[in-house]
Coordinates of C-alpha atoms in Angstrom, one line a residue:
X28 CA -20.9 2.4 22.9
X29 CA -22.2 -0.6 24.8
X30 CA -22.0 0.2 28.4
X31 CA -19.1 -0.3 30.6
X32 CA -20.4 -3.1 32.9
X33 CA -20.3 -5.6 29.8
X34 CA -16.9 -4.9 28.9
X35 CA -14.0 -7.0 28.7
X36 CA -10.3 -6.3 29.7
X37 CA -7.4 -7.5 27.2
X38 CA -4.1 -6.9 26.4
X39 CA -4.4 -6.0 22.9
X40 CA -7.5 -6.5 20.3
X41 CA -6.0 -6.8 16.8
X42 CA -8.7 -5.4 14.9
X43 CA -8.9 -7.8 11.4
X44 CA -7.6 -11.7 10.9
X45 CA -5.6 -11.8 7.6
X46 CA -2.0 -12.5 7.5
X47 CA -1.3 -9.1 8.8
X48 CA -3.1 -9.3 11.8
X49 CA -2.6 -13.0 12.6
X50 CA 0.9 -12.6 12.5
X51 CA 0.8 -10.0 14.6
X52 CA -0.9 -11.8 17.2
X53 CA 1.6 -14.9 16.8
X54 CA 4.3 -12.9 17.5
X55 CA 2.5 -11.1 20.3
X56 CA 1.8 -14.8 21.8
X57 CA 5.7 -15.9 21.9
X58 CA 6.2 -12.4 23.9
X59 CA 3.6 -13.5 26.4
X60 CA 0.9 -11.0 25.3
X61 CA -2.4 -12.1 24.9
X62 CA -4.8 -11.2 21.8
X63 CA -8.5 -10.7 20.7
X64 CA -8.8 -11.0 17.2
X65 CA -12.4 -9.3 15.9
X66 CA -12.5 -10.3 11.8
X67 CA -15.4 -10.0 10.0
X68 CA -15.4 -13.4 8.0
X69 CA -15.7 -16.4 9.9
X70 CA -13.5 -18.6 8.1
X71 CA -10.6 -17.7 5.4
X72 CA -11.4 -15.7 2.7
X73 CA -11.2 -17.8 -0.3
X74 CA -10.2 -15.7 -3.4
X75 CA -6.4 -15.5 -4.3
X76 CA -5.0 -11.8 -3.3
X77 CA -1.3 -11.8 -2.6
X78 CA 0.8 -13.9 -4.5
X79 CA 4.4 -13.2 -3.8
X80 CA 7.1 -12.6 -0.5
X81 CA 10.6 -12.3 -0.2
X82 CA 13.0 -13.9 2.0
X83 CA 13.0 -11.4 4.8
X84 CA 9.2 -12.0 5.2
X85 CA 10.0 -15.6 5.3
X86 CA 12.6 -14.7 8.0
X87 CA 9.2 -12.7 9.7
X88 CA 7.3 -16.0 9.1
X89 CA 9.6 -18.2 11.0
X90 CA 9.2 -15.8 13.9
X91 CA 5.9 -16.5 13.9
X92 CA 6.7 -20.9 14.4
X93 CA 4.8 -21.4 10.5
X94 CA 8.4 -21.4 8.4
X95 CA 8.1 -25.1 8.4
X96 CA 4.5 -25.0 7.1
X97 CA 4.7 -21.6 4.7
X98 CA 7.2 -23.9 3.2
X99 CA 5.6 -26.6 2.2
X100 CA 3.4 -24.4 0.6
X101 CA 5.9 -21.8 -1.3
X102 CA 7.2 -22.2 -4.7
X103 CA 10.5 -20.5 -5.4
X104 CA 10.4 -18.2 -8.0
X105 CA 13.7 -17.5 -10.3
X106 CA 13.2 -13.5 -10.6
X107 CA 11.5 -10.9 -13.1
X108 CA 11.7 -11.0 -16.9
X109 CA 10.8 -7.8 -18.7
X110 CA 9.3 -8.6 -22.2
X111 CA 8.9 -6.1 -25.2
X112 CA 5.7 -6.2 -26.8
X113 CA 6.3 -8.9 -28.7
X114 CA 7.4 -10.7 -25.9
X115 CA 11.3 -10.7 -26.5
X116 CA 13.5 -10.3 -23.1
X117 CA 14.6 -6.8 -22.7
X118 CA 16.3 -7.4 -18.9
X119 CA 16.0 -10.0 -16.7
X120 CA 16.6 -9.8 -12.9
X121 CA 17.5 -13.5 -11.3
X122 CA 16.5 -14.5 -7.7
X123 CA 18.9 -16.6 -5.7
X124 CA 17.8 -19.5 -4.3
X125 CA 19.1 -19.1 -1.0
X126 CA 19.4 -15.2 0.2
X127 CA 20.5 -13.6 3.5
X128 CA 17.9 -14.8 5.3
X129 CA 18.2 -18.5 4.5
X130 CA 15.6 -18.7 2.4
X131 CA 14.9 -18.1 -1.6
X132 CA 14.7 -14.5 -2.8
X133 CA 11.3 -14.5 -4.1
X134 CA 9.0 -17.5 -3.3
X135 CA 5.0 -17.8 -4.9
X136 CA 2.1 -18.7 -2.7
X137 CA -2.0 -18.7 -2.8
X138 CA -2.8 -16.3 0.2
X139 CA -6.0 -18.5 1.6
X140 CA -2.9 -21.4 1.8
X141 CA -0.8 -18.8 3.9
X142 CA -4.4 -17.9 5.8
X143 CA -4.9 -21.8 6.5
X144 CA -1.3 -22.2 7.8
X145 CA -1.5 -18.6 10.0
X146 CA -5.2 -19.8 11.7
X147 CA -3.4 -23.5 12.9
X148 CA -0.8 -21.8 14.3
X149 CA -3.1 -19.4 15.9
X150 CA -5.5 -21.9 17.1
X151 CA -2.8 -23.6 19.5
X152 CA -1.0 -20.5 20.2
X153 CA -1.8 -19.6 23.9
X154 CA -3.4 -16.4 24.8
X155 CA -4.9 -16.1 21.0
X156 CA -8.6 -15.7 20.6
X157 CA -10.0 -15.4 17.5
X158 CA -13.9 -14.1 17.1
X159 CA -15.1 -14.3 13.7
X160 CA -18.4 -13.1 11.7
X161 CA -18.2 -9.3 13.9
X162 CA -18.4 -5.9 12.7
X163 CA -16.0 -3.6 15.1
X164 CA -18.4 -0.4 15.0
X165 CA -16.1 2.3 17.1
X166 CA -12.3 2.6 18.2
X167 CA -12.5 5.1 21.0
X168 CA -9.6 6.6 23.7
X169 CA -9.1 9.3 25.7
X170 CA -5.8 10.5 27.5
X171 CA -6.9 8.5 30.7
X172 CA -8.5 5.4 30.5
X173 CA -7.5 1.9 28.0
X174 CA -8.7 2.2 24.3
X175 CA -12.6 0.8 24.4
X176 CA -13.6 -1.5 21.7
X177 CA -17.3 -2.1 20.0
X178 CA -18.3 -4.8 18.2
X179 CA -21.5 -6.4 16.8
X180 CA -22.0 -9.6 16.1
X181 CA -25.0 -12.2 16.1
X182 CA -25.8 -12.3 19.7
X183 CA -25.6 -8.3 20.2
X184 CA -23.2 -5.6 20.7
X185 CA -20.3 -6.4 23.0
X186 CA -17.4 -3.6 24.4
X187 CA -13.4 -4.5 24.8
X188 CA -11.1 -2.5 27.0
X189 CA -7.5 -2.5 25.6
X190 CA -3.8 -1.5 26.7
X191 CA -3.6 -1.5 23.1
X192 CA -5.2 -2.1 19.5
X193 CA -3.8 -2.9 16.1
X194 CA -6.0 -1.8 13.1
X195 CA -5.0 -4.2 10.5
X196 CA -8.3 -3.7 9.3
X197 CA -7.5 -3.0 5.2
X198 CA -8.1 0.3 2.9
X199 CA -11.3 1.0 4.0
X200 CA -9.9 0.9 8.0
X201 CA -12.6 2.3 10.3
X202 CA -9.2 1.8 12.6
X203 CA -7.9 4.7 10.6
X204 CA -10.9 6.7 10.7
X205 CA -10.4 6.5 15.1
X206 CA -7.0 7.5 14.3
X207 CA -7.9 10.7 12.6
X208 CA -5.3 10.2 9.8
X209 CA -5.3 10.8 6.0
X210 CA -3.9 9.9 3.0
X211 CA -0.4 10.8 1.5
X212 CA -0.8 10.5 -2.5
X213 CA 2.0 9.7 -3.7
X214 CA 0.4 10.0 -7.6
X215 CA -0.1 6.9 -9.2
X216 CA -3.7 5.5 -10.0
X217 CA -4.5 2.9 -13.1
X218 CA -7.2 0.6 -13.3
X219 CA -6.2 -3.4 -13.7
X220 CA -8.0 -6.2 -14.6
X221 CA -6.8 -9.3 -12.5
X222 CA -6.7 -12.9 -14.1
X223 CA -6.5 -15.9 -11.3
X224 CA -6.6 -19.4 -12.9
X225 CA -6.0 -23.1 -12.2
X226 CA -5.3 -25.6 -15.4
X227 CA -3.7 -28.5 -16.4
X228 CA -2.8 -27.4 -20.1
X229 CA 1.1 -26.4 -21.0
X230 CA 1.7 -23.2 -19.9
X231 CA 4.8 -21.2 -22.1
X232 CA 6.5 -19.7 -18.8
X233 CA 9.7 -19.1 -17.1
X234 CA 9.7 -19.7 -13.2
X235 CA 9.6 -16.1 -12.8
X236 CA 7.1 -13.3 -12.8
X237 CA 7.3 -11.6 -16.5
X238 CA 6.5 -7.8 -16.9
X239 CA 5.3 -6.9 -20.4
X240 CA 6.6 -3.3 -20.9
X241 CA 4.2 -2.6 -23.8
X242 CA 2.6 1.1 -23.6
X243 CA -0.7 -0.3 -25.5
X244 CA -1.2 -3.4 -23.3
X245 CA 1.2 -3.5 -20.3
X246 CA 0.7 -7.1 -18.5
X247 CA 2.0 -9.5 -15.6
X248 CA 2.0 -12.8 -15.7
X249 CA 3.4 -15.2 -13.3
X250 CA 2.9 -18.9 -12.2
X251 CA 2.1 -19.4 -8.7
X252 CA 1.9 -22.9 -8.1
X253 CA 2.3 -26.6 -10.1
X254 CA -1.2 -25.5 -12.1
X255 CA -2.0 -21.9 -10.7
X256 CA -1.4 -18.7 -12.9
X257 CA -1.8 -15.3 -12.4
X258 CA -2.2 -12.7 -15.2
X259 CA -2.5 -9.3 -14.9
X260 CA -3.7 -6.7 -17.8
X261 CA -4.3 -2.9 -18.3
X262 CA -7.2 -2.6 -20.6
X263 CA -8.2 0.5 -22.2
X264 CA -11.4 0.1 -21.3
X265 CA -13.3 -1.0 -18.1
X266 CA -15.5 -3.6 -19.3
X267 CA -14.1 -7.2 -18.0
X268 CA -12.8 -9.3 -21.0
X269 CA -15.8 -11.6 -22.6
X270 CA -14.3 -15.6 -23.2
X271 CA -13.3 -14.3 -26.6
X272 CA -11.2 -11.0 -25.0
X273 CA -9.4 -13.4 -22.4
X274 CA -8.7 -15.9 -25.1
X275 CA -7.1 -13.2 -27.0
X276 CA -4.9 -11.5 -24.4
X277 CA -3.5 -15.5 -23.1
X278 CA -2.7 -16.7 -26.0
X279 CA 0.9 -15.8 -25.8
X280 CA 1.4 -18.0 -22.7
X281 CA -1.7 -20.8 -23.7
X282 CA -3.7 -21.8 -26.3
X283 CA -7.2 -22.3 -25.4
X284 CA -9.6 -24.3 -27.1
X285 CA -13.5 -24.5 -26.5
X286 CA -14.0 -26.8 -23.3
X287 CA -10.5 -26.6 -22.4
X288 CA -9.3 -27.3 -18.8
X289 CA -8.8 -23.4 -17.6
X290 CA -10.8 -22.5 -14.6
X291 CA -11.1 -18.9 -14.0
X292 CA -10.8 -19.0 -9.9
X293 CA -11.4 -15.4 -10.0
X294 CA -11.6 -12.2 -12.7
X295 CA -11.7 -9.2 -10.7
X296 CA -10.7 -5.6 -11.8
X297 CA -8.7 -3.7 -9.2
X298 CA -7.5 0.1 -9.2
X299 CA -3.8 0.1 -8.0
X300 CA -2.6 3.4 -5.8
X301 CA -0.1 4.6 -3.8
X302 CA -0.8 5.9 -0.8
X303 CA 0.8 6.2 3.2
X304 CA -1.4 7.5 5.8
X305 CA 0.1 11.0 7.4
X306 CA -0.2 8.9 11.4
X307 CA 0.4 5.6 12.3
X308 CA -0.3 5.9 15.7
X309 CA -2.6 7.9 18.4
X310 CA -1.9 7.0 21.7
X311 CA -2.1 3.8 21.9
X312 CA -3.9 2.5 18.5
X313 CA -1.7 1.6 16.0
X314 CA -2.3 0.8 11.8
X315 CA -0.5 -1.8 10.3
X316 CA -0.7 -3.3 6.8
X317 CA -3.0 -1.9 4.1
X318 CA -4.7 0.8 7.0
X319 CA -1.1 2.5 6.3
X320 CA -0.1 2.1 3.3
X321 CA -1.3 1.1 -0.4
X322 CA 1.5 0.4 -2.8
X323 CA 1.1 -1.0 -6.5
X324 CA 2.0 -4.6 -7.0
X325 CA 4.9 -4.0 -9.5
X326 CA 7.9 -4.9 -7.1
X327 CA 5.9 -7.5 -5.1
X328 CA 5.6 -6.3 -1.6
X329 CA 2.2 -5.0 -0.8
X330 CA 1.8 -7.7 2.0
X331 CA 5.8 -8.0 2.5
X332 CA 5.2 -4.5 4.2
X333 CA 2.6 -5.2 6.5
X334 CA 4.1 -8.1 7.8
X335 CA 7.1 -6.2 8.2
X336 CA 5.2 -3.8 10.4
X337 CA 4.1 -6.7 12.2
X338 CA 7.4 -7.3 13.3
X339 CA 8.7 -4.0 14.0
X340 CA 5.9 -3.5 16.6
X341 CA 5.5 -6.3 18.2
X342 CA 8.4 -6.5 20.3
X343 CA 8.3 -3.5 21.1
X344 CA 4.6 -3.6 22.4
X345 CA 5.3 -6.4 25.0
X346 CA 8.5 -4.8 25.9
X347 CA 5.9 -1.8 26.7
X348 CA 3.2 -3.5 28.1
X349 CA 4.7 -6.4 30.1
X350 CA 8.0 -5.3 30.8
X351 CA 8.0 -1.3 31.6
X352 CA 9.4 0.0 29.4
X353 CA 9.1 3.8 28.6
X354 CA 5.9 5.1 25.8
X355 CA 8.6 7.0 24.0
X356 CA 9.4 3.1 22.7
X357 CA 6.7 3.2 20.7
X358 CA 7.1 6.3 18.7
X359 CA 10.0 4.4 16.7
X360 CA 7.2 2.2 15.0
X361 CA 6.5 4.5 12.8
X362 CA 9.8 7.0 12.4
X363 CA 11.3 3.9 11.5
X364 CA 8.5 2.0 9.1
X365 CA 6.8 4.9 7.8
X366 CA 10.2 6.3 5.6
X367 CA 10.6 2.4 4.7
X368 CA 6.8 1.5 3.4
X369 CA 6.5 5.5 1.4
X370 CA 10.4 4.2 -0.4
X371 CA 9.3 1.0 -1.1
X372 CA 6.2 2.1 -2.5
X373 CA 8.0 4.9 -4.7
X374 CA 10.0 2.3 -6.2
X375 CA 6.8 0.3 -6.9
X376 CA 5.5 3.4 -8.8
X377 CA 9.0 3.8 -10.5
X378 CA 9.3 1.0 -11.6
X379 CA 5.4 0.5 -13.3
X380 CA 6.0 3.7 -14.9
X381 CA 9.1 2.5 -16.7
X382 CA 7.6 -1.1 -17.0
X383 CA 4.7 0.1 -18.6
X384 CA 4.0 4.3 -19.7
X385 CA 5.6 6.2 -22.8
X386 CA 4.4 5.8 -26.2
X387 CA 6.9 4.3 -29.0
X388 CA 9.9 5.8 -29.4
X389 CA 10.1 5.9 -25.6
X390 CA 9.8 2.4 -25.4
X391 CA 12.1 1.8 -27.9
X392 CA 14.3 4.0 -25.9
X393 CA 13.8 1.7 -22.5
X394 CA 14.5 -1.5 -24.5
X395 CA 17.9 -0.1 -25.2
X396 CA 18.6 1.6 -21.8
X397 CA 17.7 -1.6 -19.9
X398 CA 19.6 -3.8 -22.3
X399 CA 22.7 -2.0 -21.0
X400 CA 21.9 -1.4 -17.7
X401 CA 21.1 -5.1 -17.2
X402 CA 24.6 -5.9 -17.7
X403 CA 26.5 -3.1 -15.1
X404 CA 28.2 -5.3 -12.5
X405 CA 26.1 -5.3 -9.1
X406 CA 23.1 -4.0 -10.1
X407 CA 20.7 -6.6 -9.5
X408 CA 22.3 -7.2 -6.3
X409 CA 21.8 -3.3 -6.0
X410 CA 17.9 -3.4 -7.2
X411 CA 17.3 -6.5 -4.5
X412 CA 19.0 -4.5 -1.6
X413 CA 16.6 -1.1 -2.3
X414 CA 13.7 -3.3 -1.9
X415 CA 14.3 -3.2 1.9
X416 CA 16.8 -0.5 2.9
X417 CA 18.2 0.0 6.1
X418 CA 16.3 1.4 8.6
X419 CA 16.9 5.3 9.1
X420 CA 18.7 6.6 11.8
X421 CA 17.0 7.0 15.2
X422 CA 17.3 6.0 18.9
X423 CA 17.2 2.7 17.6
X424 CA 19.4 2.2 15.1
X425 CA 22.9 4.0 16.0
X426 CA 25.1 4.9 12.8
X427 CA 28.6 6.0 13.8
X428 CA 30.7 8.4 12.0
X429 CA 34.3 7.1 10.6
X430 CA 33.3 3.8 9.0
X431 CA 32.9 1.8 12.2
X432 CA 30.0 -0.4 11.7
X433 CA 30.0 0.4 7.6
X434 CA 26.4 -0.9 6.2
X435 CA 24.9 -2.5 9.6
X436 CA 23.2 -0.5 11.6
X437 CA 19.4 -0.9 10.3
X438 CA 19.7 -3.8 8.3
X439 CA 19.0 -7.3 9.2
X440 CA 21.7 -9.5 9.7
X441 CA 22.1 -12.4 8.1
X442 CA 20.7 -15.9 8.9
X443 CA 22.7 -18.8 8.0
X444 CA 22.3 -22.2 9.1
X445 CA 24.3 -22.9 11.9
X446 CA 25.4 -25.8 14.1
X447 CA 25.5 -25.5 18.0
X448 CA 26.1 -28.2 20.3
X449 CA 25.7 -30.8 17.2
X450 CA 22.7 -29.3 16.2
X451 CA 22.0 -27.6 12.8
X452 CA 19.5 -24.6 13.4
X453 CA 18.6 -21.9 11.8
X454 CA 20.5 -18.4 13.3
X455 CA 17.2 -17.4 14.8
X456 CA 15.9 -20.1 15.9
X457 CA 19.1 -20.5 17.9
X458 CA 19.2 -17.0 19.3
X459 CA 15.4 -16.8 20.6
X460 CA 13.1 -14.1 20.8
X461 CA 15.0 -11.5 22.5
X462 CA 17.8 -9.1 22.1
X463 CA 21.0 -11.2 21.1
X464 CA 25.5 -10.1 20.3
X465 CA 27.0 -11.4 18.5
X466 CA 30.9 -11.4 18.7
X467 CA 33.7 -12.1 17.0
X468 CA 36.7 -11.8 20.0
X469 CA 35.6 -12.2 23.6
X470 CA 33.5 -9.2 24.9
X471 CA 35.3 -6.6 27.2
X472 CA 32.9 -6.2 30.7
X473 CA 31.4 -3.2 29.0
X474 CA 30.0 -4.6 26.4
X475 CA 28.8 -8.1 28.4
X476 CA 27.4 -5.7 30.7
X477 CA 24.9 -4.0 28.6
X478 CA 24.2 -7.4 26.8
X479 CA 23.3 -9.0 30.0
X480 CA 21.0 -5.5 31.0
X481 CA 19.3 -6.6 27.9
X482 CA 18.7 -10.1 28.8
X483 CA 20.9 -10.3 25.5
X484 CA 22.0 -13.9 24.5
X485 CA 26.0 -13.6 23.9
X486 CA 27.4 -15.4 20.9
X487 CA 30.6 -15.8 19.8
X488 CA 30.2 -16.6 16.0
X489 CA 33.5 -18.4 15.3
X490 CA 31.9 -21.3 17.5
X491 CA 28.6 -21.2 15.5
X492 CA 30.1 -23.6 12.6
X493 CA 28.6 -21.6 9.8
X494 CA 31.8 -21.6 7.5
X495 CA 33.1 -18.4 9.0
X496 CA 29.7 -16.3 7.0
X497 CA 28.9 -14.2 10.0
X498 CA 32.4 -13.8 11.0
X499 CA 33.8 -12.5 7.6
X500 CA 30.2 -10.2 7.7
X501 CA 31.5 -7.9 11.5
X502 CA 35.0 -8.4 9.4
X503 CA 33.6 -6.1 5.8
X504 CA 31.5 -4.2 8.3
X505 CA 34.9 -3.1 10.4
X506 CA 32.8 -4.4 13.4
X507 CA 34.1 -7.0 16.7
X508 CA 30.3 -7.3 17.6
X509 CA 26.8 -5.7 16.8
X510 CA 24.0 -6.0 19.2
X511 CA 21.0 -7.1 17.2
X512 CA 17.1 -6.2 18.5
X513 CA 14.4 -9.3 19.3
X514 CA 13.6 -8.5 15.1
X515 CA 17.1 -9.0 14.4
X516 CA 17.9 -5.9 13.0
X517 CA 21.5 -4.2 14.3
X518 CA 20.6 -1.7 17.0
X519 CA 24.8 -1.1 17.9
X520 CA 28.0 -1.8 17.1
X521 CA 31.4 -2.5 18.9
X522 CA 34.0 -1.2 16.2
X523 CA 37.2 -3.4 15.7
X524 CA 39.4 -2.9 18.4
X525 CA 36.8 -1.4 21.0
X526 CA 36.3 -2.1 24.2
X527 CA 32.6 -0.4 24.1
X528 CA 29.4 0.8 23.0
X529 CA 30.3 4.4 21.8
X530 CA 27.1 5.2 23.1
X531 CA 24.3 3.4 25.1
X532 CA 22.1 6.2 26.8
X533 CA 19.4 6.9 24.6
X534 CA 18.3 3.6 23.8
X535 CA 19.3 1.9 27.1
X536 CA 17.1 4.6 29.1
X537 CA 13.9 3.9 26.0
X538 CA 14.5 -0.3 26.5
X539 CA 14.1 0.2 30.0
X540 CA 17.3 -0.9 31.5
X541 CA 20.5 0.0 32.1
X542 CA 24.4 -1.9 32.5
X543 CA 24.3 -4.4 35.4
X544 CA 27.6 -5.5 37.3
X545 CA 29.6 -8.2 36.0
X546 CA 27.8 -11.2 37.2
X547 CA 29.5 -14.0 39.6
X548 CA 31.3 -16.4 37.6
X549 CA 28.6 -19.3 35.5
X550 CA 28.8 -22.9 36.4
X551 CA 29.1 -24.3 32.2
X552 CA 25.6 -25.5 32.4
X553 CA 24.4 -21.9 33.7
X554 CA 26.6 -20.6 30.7
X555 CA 23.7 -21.9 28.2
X556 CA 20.2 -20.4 27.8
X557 CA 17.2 -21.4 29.9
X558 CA 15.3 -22.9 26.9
X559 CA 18.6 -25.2 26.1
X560 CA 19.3 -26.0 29.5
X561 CA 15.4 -27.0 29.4
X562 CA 15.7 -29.1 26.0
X563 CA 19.1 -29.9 25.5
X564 CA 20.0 -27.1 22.5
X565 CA 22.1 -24.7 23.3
X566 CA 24.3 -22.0 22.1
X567 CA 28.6 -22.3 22.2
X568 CA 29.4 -20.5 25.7
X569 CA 32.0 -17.8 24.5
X570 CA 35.9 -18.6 25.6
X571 CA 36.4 -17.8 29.6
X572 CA 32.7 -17.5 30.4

């Protein structure tokens, strides 16, 4: 490596720029953590890649500040349509246009869009410096010293010293290789040729994405913006279709003609696995994104996972490094993501093997299974929920025997809009960055206690003006209040009637604090937040604060 006495001290290098590791940094940045960002492209890459999210990585997007501006760019999608071979509708499985996180179920996007909208944010974020056109060369750390950086570029090799690094540096992560972890196969491998194209002609679609469950020529097609389309086909063979081929295996969705207005943005073959690296973490590296996991595309959440591991590590990085807290926090990146991204990858592989294997009489024999299954009360509602199930059980999320708390405790909760102080926000944007209750009777001292150890914002949710949604939510979940963590997921819960926190130890000891004294009584303006005393929003103080 280059020699000490050129190197560099940072927080954090974040080792790759896509939307992965530019969110990362984002969220790093509203922590107070600075970032160097080493990418190997200097601008966006320009070929469509991911084409699809889902409202909790909208939620994750918002976090970052680019809601507004992902937004702008999104295209709700109505759900997934699975077609026979002739391209009658077996099952269909709706979106709503509005989930629990405020935002549609499934929305469509162009990835270098996203990219565009993730580098402006990242060019006024403070602390955020991004160096593009390098090649990071070596990852090294010992058990003493910070983790040491190398990186070429045109000028010569340069050296980084880090508290920490985030390898969000794709498949083929070197970050992985300084990690010394493997693969998991989780046996799934087929070879798919992938169709990007922009055209003005009439399209026969639905607003959906619709799966062709045809065992000779499974296919996915699914219109990503007002004239982009995506199709993708398993061919038998591994030669890319010729003009006549790809005339052939459109024409159910558009008729082309010689000449005709279809640009082919990009035709690329890709071989879909399904994989989880065995580590996430030594010492202080960390993988994130597609350096940890590799899941087919046949549920839609290849980058919905990595930006979910973007937000589950974050916080708890500059709680780490800028605040104290114990290493033991960061162990619970990957017990917690790790069982998350290897069952939402399973499901991917599920599903494509009932979308799109068996031979004829076992189609036949799906067409009739789905066609009944479609119509069992709750089961889309069921399929929707498994693509992102709660969190297992750990020192961070605390499930209590008896009921108390039923469903909570590792799931999100929801974010309505809400109106505080005459001002209609979003439930996040109204609760900040850090740790947050929310109640629905006044607190007992216990339980104010811990939250204000936290630096918890207290809320009562009865004052929130959100036609009683979260309220009736503690009320099917048999809870008074939940404590929810900076990435809104329920850490605790108060059960109806309690006075407590059944039990705070373990995680109050790994978030670094412990229950303060009641503090002196507020003046009402010292009742609200620092940021809404500073710009006038502010949260409902709770009754006899």
């Amino acid at each position: 490596m280059t020699a000490e006495h050129d190197a560099a001290d940072v927080p954090v290098v974040i080792v790759g720029a896509g939307p992965v590791g530019v969110t990362a940094a984002l969220l790093l940045a509203r922590r107070g953590v600075r970032s160097v960002l080493l990418e190997r492209h200097h601008g966006v890459y320009p070929l469509p890649r991911a084409v699809a999210t889902d409202d909790e990585v909208r939620r994750i997007l918002q976090a970052a500040g680019v809601g507004e501006e992902f937004a702008a760019i999104a295209r709700p999608a109505r759900g997934l349509r699975l077609l026979d071979a002739r391209h009658r509708v077996m099952a269909e499985f709706p979106r709503a246009a509005q989930g629990a996180h405020g935002y549609p179920e499934t929305s469509m996007f162009d990835q270098p869009g996203l990219e565009r909208v993730l580098r402006a944010a990242l060019s006024g974020a403070p602390g955020c410096e991004l160096r593009g056109g390098v090649e990071v060369v070596g990852v090294e750390q010992d058990d003493t010293g910070p983790v040491r950086v190398a990186y070429r570029d045109d000028t010569g090799e340069h050296l980084l010293r880090a508290d920490a690094v985030l390898g969000c540096d794709g498949a083929n992560s070197l970050t992985r290789d300084a990690v010394g972890a493997g693969w998991e196969d989780l046996r799934f491998e087929e070879r798919w040729t992938v169709l990007d194209v922009r055209t003005g002609l009439p399209v026969r679609c639905w607003e959906g994405v619709e799966q062709i469950c045809d065992p000779r020529r499974p296919a996915t097609f699914m219109r990503v913006g007002e004239d982009r389309y995506r199709w993708e086909f398993r061919l038998p063979d591994d030669a890319e279709p010729d003009p006549e081929r790809l005339r052939e295996l459109v024409a159910p969705w558009v008729d082309l003609a010689p000449g005709a207005d279809f640009e082919v943005l990009r035709q690329a073959q890709y071989t879909f696995r399904a994989r989880v690296a065995d580590r996430w973490r030594r010492g202080r590296v960390f993988l994130l994104g597609d350096a940890a996991h590799l899941t087919p595309p046949f549920v839609g959440q290849g980058l919905c996972a990595g930006l979910r591991d973007a937000y589950n590590l974050t916080w708890k990085l500059a709680r780490v490094l800028g605040q104290g807290a114990p290493e033991g926090l960061l162990d619970t990146y990957e017990s917690e993501r790790r069982p998350h991204a290897r069952h939402m990858i399973r499901l991917a592989v599920t599903m494509g093997r009932a979308m799109t294997g068996g031979q004829d009489a076992a189609a036949a024999l799906r067409r009739g299974v789905l066609g009944a299954a479609v119509r069992i009360p709750g089961l889309n509602t069921a399929v929707v929920r498994d693509l992102s199930p709660a969190l297992t059980a750990g020192p961070l999320v605390r499930r209590r025997p008896g009921g108390a708390g039923r469903g909570l405790a590792g799931r999100y909760c929801p974010q309505p809009w809400v109106t505080a102080d005459g001002r209609r926000d979003r439930l996040d944007d109204v609760l900040g960055d850090g740790f947050a209750l929310l109640t629905a009777v006044p607190p007992a001292p216990s339980v104010r206690a811990v939250a204000d150890g936290l630096g918890a914002r207290t809320v009562h949710v009865t004052g929130l003006g959100d036609d009683g949604r979260l309220a009736a939510w503690l009320r099917e979940g048999r809870a008074d209040a939940v404590l929810l963590r900076p990435d809104r997921v329920v850490l605790d819960v108060v059960p109806c009637g309690g006075s407590a926190f059944p039990d705070t130890a373990g995680w109050a000891s790994l978030l670094h604090t412990t229950p303060t004294p009641l503090p002196r009584r507020r003046t009402a303006d010292e009742r609200l937040p620092r940021s809404a005393r500073s710009t006038g929003t502010s949260v409902r103080p709770l009754p006899g604060a």
